[in-house]
XYZ file of C-alpha atoms in Angstrom:
174
model
C 84.994 114.672 130.071
C 84.291 110.983 129.981
C 81.345 109.595 132.205
C 84.367 107.307 133.832
C 86.216 110.335 134.766
C 83.386 111.838 136.669
C 83.329 109.041 138.965
C 85.808 109.751 141.823
C 87.308 107.129 143.829
C 85.201 107.797 146.780
C 82.074 107.970 144.690
C 82.728 104.601 143.403
C 83.340 103.493 147.104
C 80.089 104.969 147.999
C 78.169 103.129 145.330
C 79.821 99.886 146.126
C 78.787 99.854 149.764
C 75.331 101.032 148.972
C 75.012 98.359 146.167
C 76.154 95.609 148.424
C 74.177 96.724 151.320
C 71.171 97.013 149.081
C 71.651 93.675 147.941
C 72.063 91.962 151.045
C 68.809 93.941 152.245
C 66.949 92.564 149.559
C 67.875 89.045 150.122
C 66.842 89.410 153.747
C 63.362 90.669 152.793
C 62.988 87.813 150.476
C 64.201 85.485 153.478
C 62.205 87.222 156.564
C 59.784 89.619 154.847
C 58.558 87.131 151.868
C 59.434 83.833 153.563
C 61.945 82.522 151.050
C 63.852 80.084 152.900
C 67.761 80.375 151.535
C 69.997 77.262 150.489
C 73.420 76.954 151.418
C 74.780 78.450 148.240
C 72.188 81.464 148.626
C 73.594 81.925 152.166
C 77.563 81.823 150.787
C 76.941 84.058 148.219
C 76.142 86.867 150.871
C 79.608 86.636 152.385
C 81.356 88.630 149.619
C 79.035 91.622 149.903
C 79.563 91.230 153.808
C 83.105 92.045 153.090
C 82.640 94.490 150.448
C 80.779 96.571 152.603
C 83.499 97.680 155.271
C 86.208 97.604 152.691
C 84.341 99.980 150.429
C 83.485 102.169 153.476
C 87.058 102.111 154.436
C 87.817 103.390 151.106
C 85.877 106.647 151.799
C 88.511 107.406 154.430
C 91.663 105.827 153.704
C 94.497 107.738 151.726
C 94.200 107.246 148.137
C 96.509 104.093 147.790
C 95.169 102.172 150.424
C 91.526 103.200 149.350
C 92.406 101.870 145.849
C 93.597 98.621 147.627
C 90.565 98.153 149.689
C 88.376 98.728 146.559
C 90.618 95.984 144.665
C 90.286 93.572 147.655
C 86.288 94.077 147.296
C 86.253 93.908 143.705
C 88.134 90.585 144.016
C 85.603 89.021 146.807
C 82.550 90.312 144.349
C 84.166 88.808 141.479
C 84.180 85.314 143.516
C 80.582 86.069 144.498
C 79.406 86.473 140.805
C 81.362 83.254 139.963
C 79.131 81.434 143.127
C 76.210 83.217 141.452
C 76.928 81.790 138.014
C 77.331 78.428 139.401
C 74.370 78.552 141.381
C 72.144 79.773 138.460
C 73.805 76.900 136.068
C 72.796 74.387 138.487
C 69.363 75.824 138.647
C 69.049 75.803 134.722
C 70.365 71.972 134.787
C 73.879 72.999 133.108
C 75.660 71.352 135.670
C 74.953 69.427 138.920
C 74.626 71.471 142.109
C 76.333 70.653 145.700
C 75.500 67.432 146.953
C 75.282 68.569 150.498
C 72.630 71.496 149.642
C 69.578 71.640 151.798
C 68.639 74.045 154.619
C 66.319 75.105 157.510
C 66.914 72.302 159.926
C 68.661 73.914 162.553
C 70.538 72.290 165.484
C 70.716 68.764 165.667
C 67.722 67.166 167.504
C 68.188 65.421 170.977
C 65.722 62.696 170.370
C 63.820 61.000 167.577
C 60.418 62.855 168.563
C 62.111 66.072 168.305
C 63.408 65.146 164.814
C 60.201 64.011 163.551
C 58.182 67.231 164.981
C 61.051 69.427 163.083
C 60.423 67.504 159.856
C 56.874 68.425 159.798
C 57.555 72.036 159.783
C 61.249 72.135 158.152
C 61.284 73.227 154.550
C 64.252 71.668 152.651
C 65.611 74.116 150.034
C 67.553 72.506 146.990
C 70.146 74.614 145.630
C 69.050 73.369 141.914
C 65.646 74.724 141.988
C 64.970 78.490 141.408
C 62.543 79.703 144.333
C 61.498 82.911 142.362
C 62.441 84.274 138.908
C 62.314 87.944 137.452
C 62.403 88.530 133.877
C 63.544 84.725 133.605
C 66.427 85.265 135.830
C 66.423 83.529 139.183
C 67.782 85.134 142.397
C 71.263 83.683 141.932
C 71.471 84.961 138.448
C 70.517 88.427 139.644
C 73.260 87.922 142.463
C 75.849 87.013 139.627
C 74.842 89.915 137.539
C 74.784 92.402 140.617
C 78.330 91.136 142.024
C 79.593 91.301 138.528
C 78.717 94.775 138.067
C 79.944 96.048 141.478
C 83.180 94.013 140.961
C 83.484 95.925 137.756
C 82.974 99.370 139.134
C 85.150 98.386 142.069
C 87.926 97.153 140.213
C 88.037 99.440 137.325
C 88.293 102.320 139.683
C 90.797 100.698 141.935
C 93.249 100.155 138.959
C 92.827 103.699 137.777
C 95.367 105.745 138.889
C 93.961 109.078 137.439
C 90.936 108.578 139.191
C 89.945 111.649 141.340
C 89.360 111.375 144.981
C 86.525 113.593 144.755
C 84.517 114.385 141.495
C 85.686 117.036 139.284
C 89.310 117.143 141.162
C 92.380 115.405 142.758
C 90.559 116.074 146.304
C 92.005 114.636 149.397
C 93.059 111.470 148.643
């Protein structure tokens, strides 16, 4: 029996939901726990994960055909997220220009010039083309691209496999 055959439809859905949740959780730890301010692209890269988690969780309880559809939608969103991560990482490496409207941290529009000047003293502007942190030479955007691509591959390959068991080692309920 191949390793891919051991991974059931429900098991893949659970792994996708868990992987997406841990990825967003890690981003939130970097943001709120370690003080890294996310740029506009960083925040946009989280959206596919926000969609993938409920889609994968729905795949746990839906009938097989609808579960495969939900996993396929999650895969498509995560593939888009991987593309965003590649674009972001490429901008950080200087392979191409990043977005011209990227910055962050300002919040609501100030009502008076003095409010604006006060906010400038405490606002840390974040540039999408500058990596805030690297691990093994790969930025957070690069890791996002890798994780999103892996989760998309898992979700997508399971969604298109008609013979994927609903439960490990058998056809199960789906």
